[in-house]
XYZ file of C-alpha atoms in Angstrom:
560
model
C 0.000 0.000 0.000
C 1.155 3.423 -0.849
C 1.065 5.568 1.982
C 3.571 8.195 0.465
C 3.284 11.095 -2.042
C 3.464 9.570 -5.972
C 5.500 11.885 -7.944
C 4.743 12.048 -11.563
C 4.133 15.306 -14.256
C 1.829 17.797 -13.726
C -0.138 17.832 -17.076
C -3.091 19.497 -16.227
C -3.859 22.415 -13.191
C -5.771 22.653 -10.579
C -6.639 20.715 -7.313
C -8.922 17.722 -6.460
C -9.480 15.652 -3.791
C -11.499 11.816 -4.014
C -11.182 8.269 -3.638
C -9.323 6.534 -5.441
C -11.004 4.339 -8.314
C -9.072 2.069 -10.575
C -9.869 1.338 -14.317
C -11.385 -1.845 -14.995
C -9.258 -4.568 -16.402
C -9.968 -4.612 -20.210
C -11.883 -7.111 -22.490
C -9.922 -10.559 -21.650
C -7.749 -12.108 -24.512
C -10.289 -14.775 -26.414
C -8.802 -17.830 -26.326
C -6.234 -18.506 -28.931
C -7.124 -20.586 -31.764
C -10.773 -21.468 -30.672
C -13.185 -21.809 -33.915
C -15.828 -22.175 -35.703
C -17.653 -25.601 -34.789
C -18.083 -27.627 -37.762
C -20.876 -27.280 -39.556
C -20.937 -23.406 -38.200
C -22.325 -21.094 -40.865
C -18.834 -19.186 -41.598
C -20.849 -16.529 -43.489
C -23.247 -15.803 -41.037
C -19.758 -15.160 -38.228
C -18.274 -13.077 -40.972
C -21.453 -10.910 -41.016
C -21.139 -10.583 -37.176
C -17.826 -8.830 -37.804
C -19.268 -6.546 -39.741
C -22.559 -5.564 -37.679
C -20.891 -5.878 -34.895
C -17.909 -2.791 -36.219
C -20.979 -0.637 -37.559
C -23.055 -0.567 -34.260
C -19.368 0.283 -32.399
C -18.841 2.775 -35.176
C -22.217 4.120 -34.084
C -22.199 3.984 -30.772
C -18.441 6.333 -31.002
C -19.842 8.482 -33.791
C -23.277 9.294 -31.317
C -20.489 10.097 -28.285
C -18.899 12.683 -30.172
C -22.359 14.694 -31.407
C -22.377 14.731 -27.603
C -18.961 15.938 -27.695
C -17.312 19.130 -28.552
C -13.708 20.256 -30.082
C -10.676 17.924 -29.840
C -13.135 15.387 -28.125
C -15.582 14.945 -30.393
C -12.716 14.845 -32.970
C -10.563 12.247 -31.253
C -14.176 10.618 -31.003
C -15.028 10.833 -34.657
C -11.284 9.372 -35.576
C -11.417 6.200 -33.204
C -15.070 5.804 -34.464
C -13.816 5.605 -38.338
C -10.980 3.030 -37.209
C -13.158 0.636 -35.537
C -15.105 0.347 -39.380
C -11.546 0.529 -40.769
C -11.592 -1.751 -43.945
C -8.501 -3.161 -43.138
C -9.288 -3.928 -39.888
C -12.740 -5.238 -40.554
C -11.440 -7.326 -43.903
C -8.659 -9.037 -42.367
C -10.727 -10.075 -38.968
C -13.882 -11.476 -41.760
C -10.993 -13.170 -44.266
C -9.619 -14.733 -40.465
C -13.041 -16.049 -40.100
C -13.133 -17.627 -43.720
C -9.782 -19.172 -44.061
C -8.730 -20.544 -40.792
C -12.513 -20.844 -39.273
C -11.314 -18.636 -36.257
C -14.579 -17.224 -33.976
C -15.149 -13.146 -34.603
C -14.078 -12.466 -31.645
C -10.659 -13.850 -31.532
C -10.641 -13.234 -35.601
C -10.786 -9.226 -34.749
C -8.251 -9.568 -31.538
C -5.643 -11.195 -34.285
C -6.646 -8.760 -37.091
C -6.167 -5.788 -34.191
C -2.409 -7.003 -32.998
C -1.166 -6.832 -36.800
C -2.843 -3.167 -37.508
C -0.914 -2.190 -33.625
C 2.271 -4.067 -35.152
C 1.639 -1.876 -38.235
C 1.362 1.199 -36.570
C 4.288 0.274 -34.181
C 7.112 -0.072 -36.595
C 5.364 3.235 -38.094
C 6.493 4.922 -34.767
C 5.528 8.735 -33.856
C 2.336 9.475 -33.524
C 1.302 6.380 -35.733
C 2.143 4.661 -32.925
C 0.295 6.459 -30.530
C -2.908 5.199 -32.225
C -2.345 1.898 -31.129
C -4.004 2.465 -28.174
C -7.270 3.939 -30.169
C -6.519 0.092 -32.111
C -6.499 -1.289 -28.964
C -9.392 0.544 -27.346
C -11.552 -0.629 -30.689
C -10.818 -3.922 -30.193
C -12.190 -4.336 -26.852
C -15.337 -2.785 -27.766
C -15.683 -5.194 -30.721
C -14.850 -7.903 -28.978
C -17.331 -6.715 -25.833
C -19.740 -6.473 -28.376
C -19.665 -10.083 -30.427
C -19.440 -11.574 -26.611
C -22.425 -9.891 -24.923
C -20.121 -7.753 -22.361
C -20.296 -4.699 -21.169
C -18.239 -2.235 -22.975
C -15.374 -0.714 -21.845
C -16.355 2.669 -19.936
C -15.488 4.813 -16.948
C -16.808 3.312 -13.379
C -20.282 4.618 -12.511
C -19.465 5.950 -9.004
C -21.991 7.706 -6.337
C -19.846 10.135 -5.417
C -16.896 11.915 -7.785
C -13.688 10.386 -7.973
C -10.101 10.235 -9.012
C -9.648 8.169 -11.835
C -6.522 5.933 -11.413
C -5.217 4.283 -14.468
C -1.877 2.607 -16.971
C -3.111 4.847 -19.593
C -6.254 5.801 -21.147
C -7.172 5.558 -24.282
C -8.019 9.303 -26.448
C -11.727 8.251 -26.905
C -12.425 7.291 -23.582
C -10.512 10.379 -22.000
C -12.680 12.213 -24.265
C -16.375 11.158 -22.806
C -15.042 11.887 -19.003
C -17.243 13.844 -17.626
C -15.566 16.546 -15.228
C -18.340 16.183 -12.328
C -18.213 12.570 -12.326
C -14.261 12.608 -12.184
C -12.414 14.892 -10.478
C -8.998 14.591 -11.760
C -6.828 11.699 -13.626
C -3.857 9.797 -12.717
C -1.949 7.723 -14.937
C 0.859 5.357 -14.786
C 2.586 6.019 -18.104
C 2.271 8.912 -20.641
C 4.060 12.461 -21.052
C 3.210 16.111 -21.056
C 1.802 16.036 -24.459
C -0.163 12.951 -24.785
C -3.596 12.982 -25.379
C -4.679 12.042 -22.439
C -2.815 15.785 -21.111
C -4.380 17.366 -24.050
C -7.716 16.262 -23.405
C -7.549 16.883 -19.751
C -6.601 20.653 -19.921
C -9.037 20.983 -22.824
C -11.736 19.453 -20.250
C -10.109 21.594 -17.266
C -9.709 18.398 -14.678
C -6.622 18.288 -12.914
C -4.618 15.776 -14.126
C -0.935 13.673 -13.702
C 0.750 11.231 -15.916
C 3.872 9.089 -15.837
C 3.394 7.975 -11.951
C 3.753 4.427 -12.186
C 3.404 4.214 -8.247
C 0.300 5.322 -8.559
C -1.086 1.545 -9.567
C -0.374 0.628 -5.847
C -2.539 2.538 -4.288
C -5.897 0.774 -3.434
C -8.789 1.522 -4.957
C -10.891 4.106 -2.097
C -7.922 5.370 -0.828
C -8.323 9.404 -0.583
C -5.943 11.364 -2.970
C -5.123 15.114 -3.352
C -4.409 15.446 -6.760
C -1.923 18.837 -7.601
C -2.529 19.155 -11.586
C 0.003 21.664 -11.571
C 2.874 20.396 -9.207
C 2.909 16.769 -10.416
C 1.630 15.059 -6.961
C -0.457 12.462 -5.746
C -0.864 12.256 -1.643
C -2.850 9.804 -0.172
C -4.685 10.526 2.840
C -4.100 14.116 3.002
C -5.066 16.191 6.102
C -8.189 17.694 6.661
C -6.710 21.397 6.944
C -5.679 20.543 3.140
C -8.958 19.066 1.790
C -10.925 21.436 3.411
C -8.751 23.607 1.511
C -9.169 22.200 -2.024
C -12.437 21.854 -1.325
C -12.885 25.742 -0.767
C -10.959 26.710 -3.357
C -13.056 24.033 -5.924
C -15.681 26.345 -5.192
C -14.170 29.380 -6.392
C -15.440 30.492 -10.490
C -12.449 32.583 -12.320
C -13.323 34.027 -15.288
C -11.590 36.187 -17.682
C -12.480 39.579 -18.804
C -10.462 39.995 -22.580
C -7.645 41.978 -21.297
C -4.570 40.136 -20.359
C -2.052 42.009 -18.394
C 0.887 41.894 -15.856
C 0.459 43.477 -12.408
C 2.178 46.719 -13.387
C 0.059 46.776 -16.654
C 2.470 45.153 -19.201
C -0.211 43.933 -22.177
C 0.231 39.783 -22.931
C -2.389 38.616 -25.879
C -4.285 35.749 -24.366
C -5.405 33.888 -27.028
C -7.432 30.925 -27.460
C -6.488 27.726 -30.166
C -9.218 25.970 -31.922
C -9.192 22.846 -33.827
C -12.305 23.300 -35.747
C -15.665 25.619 -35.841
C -17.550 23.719 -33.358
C -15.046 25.495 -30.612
C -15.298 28.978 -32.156
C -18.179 30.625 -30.406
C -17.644 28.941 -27.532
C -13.700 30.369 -27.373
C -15.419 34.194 -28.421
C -17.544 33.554 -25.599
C -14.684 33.083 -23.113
C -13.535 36.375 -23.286
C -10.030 35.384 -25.357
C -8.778 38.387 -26.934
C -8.992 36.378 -30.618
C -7.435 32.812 -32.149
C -3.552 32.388 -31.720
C -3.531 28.782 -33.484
C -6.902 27.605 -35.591
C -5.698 24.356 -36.779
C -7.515 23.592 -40.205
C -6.543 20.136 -40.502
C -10.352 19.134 -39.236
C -11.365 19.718 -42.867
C -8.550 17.144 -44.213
C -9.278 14.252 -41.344
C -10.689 11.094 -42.839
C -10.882 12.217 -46.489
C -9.930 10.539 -49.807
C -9.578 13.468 -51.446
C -8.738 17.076 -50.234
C -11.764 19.271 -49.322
C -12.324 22.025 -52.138
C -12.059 25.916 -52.235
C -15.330 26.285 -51.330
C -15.931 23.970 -48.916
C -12.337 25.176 -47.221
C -13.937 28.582 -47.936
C -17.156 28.085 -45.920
C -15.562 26.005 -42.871
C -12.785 28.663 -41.835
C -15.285 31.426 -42.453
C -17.223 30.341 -39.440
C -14.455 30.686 -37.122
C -13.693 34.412 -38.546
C -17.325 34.945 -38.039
C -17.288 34.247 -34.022
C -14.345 36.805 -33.577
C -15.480 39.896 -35.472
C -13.182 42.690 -34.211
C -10.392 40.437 -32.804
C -7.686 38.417 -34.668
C -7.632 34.847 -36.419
C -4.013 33.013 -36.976
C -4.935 30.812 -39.236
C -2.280 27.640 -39.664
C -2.194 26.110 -43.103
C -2.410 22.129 -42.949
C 0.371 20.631 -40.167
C -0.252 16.669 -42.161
C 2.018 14.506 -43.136
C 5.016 12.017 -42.424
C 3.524 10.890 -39.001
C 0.176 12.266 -39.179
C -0.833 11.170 -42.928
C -3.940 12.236 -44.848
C -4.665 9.347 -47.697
C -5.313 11.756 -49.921
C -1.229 12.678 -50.440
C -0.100 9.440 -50.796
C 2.440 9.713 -48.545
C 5.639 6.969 -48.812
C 6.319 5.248 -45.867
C 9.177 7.233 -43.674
C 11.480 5.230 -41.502
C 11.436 8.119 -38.732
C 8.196 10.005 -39.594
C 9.051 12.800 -37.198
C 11.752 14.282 -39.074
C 10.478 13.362 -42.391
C 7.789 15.467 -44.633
C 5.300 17.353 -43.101
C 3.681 20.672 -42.188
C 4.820 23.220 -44.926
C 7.049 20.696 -46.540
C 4.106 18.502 -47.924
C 3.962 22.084 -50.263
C 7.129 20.592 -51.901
C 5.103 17.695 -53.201
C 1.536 18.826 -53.489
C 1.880 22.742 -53.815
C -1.537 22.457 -55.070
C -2.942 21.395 -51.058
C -1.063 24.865 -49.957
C -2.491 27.439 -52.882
C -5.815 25.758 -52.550
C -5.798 26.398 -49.203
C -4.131 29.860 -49.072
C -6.970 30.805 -51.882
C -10.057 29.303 -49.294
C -8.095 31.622 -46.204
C -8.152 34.826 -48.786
C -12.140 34.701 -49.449
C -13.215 33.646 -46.388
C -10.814 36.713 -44.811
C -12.497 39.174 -47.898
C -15.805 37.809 -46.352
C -14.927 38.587 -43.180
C -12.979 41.924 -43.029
C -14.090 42.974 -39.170
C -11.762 39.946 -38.375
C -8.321 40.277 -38.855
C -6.695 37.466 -40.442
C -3.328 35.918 -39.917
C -1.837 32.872 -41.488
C 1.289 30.824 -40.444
C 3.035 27.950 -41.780
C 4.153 24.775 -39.864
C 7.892 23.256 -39.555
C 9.458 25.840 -40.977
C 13.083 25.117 -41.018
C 15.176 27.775 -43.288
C 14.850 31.243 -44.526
C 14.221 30.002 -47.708
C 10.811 28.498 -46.783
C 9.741 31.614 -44.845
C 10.465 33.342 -47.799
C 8.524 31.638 -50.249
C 5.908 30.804 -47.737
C 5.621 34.823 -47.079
C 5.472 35.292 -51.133
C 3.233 32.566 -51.312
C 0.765 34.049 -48.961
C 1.297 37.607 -51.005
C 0.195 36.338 -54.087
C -3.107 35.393 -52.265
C -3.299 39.168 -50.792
C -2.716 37.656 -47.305
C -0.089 40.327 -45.817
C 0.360 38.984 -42.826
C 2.456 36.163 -42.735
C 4.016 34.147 -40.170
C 5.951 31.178 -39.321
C 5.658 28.543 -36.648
C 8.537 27.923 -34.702
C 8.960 24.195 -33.800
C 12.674 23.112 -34.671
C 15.736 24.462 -33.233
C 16.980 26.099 -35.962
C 13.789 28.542 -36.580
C 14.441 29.435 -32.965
C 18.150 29.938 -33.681
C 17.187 32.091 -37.146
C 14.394 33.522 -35.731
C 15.896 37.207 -36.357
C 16.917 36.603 -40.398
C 13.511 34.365 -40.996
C 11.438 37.527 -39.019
C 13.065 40.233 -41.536
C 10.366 38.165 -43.896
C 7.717 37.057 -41.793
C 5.358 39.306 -39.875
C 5.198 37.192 -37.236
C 6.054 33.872 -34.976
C 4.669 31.624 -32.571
C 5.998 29.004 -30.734
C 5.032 25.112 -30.826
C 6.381 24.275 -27.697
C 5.445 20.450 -28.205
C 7.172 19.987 -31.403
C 10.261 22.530 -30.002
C 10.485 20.465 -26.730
C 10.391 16.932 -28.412
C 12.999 18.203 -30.867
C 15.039 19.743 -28.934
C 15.380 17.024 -26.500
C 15.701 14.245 -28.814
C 12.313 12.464 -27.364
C 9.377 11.269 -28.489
C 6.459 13.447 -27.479
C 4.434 10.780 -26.915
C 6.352 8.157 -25.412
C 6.108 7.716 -22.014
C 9.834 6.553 -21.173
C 11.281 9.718 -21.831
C 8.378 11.492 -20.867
C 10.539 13.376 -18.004
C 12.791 14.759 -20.800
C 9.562 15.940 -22.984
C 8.910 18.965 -20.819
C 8.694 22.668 -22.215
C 10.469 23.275 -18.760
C 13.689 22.090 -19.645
C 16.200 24.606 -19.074
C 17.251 24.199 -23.220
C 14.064 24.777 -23.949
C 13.556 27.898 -22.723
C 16.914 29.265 -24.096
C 15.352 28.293 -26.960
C 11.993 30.277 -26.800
C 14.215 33.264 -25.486
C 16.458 33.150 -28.281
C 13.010 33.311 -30.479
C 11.746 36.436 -28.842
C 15.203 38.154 -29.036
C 14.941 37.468 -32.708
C 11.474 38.825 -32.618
C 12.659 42.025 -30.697
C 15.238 42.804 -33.437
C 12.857 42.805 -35.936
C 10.127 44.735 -34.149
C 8.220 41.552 -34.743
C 5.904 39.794 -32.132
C 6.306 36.176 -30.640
C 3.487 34.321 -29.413
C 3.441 31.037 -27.682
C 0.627 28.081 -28.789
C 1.689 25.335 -27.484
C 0.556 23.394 -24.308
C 3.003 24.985 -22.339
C 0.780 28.489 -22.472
C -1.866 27.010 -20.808
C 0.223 26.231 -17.248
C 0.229 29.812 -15.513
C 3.722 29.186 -13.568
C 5.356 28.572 -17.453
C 3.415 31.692 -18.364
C 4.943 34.073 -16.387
C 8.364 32.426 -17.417
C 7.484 33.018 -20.699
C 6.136 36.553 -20.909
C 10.173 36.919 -18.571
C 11.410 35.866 -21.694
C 9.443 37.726 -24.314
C 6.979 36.245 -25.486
C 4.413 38.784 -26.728
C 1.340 36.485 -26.606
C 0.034 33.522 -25.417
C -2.489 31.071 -26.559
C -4.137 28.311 -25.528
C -7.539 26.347 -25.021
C -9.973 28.732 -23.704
C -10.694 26.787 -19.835
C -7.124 27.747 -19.249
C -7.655 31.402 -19.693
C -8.832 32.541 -16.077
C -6.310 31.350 -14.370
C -3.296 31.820 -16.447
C -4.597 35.493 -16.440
C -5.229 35.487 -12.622
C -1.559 34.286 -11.953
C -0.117 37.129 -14.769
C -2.493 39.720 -13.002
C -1.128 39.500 -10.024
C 2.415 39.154 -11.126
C 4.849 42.304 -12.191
C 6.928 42.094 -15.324
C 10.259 42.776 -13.481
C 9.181 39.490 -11.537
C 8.050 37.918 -14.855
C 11.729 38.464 -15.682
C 13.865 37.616 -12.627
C 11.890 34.486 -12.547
C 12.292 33.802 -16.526
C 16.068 34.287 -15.887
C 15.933 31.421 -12.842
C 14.431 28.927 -14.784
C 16.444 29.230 -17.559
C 19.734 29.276 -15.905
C 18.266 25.541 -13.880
C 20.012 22.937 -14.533
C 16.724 20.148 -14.918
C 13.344 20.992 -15.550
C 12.108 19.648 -12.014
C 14.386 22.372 -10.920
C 12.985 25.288 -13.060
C 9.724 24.356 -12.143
C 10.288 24.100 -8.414
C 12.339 27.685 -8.689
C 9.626 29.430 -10.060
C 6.621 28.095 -8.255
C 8.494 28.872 -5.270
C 8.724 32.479 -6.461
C 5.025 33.115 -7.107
C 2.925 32.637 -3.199
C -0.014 33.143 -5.717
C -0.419 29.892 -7.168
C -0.978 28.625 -3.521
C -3.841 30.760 -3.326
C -5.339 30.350 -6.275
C -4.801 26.362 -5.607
C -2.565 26.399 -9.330
């Protein structure tokens, strides 16, 4: 029994306390090799396969209508794979040849698309657990059990867990469970994206955390990493009292001593947009347009591109839109660009460099932007360009974007050596923002979304930082601004550290607003600044982290 804190990464803020309440086992393993009896009608098991995929399809695709943003997304994707053709064919031609029963036909069919997507590595290989996660359902599904789902509790809980799986992080419903602990994971896996999207506290990468029996009070800190058991009354009744307390933001982000930082909200597709207006951010740092590419055969046309970003420019008349053209490829392929196989997908073709092949995906696009922005002209419209690596590419990107009449032009800063050129690529572009998931994981040399280096994937580290610093002194020389739209934005210790280093603006999903603009609010920019200074001369991110909370008394108070 684990009577001591579990350490692990703070991946999403705040404060909850509950019992803890353990994830069911999955869907056993059917037997292997049991089939068919003989004289079984083969046909009618192969039809089960296929039923059996459509109503799981179904039931996914009816959870995300119920859904909204990167949830109903991540909903929408895991409800596509479990009718994947592949999937579905091999299981049914496993039934046919070797007489196998659907259940264990699918489970077999399932382990060669994970194998598949394993050797793929990156994020490929992150989808094995969506792979996995339809396989149980199917197989739940041909045997008459209960599908895999989140405990049904009287009273909210903490939910304790290996992992999780995107499209059942995605249905959690915040007043059921009142934060998430996982054993494995990193700062940037779904299950951290989903959580701060959802606004429950939330650890990963605390293996100890499995040892703790299932009942057993926890104090969950989001924001410090930390998992006590059996805390002290003083400190639930605390949490408890400060659960209670409703932030909201009012559109005007500032320091203490009235130094102006853009909060800015990202969006993934027009579903979010009113609801981000309606938070009070001060306009769209990072609208990610590759919701009208997901799942398609074929790209989407002018028009329909057209239409589908003009409803986001429609929600925030009289603020600003940074539109980002399509981040796709390499590890994240659309089967529309017939993409080649990459041995390491993460430094292969993607983001601006799928132009090179298929400069007709990037002019369609920057020609859909252009009307829907001459549709819209109370909205200011940006648009930036992913993985840009050289001055070259800004250049052409920027003179790409002119020929559309789309004068303001930026570049997305994700690889070390836009943050090292950020001063000769910003005497072209207008702008830059920082991807602090894609900077982290390549500037640390680890996987973003592999949980054994997960302690090295952390926009903390020290190298890191010098990184995003170097970016806004680039920005400075140009008289250029420097936003931040990564994850790291949307942890208010990490924001003061990076408004200390320069950064102009920072966006991130909208439930984060009110607190990373309570923490800046009360928080001078000379502090900002000494503070910026201490975490980036740390030598470990555990150490930044711990040198700046220390700094600011307010995070205490606000329970951050």
């Amino acid at each position: 029994m684990v009577t001591t804190n579990v350490v692990g990464i703070g991946v999403s803020p705040g404060r909850a306390v509950g019992p803890a309440v353990h994830l069911p086992d999955a869907v056993a393993e059917p037997p292997a090799g049991r089939r068919l009896p003989p004289g079984a009608d083969r046909q009618a098991a192969v039809e089960q396969v296929a039923r059996s995929a459509a109503a799981v399809r179904d039931e996914l695709d009816a959870a995300a209508l119920a859904a909204e943003g990167d949830a109903a997304a991540l909903l929408h994707a895991t409800a596509a794979m479990a009718a994947d053709p592949s999937l579905v064919a091999d299981a049914q031609q496993r039934v046919r040849d070797e007489h196998l029963v659907p259940e264990r036909a699918v489970w077999e069919a399932a382990d060669t698309v994970s194998a598949d997507l394993e050797a793929l590595g990156g994020r490929m290989a992150e989808r094995v657990r969506d792979v996995v996660d339809v396989r149980n359902r199917l197989v739940a599904h041909l045997t008459g059990q209960q599908a895999p789902g989140v405990p049904v509790r009287a009273e909210p809980y903490v939910l304790v867990a290996q992992d999780l799986a995107p499209a059942l992080m995605a249905t959690l419903d915040p007043q059921r469970v009142v934060a998430v602990v996982t054993a494995a994971g990193g700062p940037t896996s779904h299950t951290a994206i989903l959580a701060r999207s959802r606004g429950i506290p939330a650890v990963v990468a605390a293996p100890g955390v499995l040892d703790v029996p299932d009942g057993t009070l926890l104090l969950v800190d989001g924001a410090a990493g930390t998992v006590t058991p059996g805390p002290s009354d003083d400190a639930v009744r605390r949490v408890r009292a400060l659960a209670g307390a409703v932030r909201t933001f009012d559109g005007d982000g500032r320091t203490a001593d009235g130094h102006r930082v853009e909060l800015v909200a990202n969006v993934g597709d027009p579903a979010e947009a009113q609801a981000a207006a309606d938070s009070g951010a001060q306009g769209v740092g990072l609208f990610r347009t590759e919701f009208a590419f997901l799942d398609r055969t074929q790209a989407p046309d002018v028009d329909e591109q057209t239409a589908a970003y003009g409803r986001v420019l429609a929600a925030f008349t009289g603020r600003k839109v940074v539109v980002r053209t399509l981040d796709a490829g390499a590890d994240k392929p659309l089967p529309f660009l017939h993409a080649a196989p990459e041995t390491n997908p993460a430094l292969g073709v993607r983001g601006l460099r799928v132009a090179q092949e298929r400069p007709d995906v990037l002019e369609d696009q920057l020609t859909a932007i252009a009307r829907a922005a001459a549709a819209h002209p109370g909205t200011t419209t940006w648009v930036m360009a992913p993985m840009v690596a050289t001055v070259d590419e800004t250049e052409q990107f920027v003179a790409a974007c002119a020929r559309h009449g789309l004068t303001t032009a930026g570049i997305m800063v994700e690889v070390p050596s836009a943050a090292l050129l950020a001063g000769p690529m910003l005497a072209h572009a207008r702008f830059a923002s920082i991807g602090t998931n894609d900077l982290t994981q390549y500037t640390m040399a680890a996987d973003r979304l592999l949980g054994a280096v997960a302690a090295l994937s952390d926009a903390w580290q020290p190298a890191v930082l010098r990184l995003v610093e170097a970016t806004a002194l680039g920005g400075a020389a140009q008289a250029r601004p420097v936003g931040v739209c990564g994850e790291a934005a949307a942890d208010p210790a990490l924001a003061v550290v990076l408004v200390g280093l320069g950064v102009t603006s920072l966006s991130m999903t909208p439930r984060a607003l009110p607190d990373v603009a309570a923490v800046l609010g009360a928080t001078d920019l000379a502090t900002c600044r000494v503070l910026a200074r201490r975490a980036a001369d740390a030598s470990s991110a555990a150490d930044a982290r711990a040198v700046v909370r220390a700094g600011l008394p307010v995070l205490d108070e606000l329970g951050l």
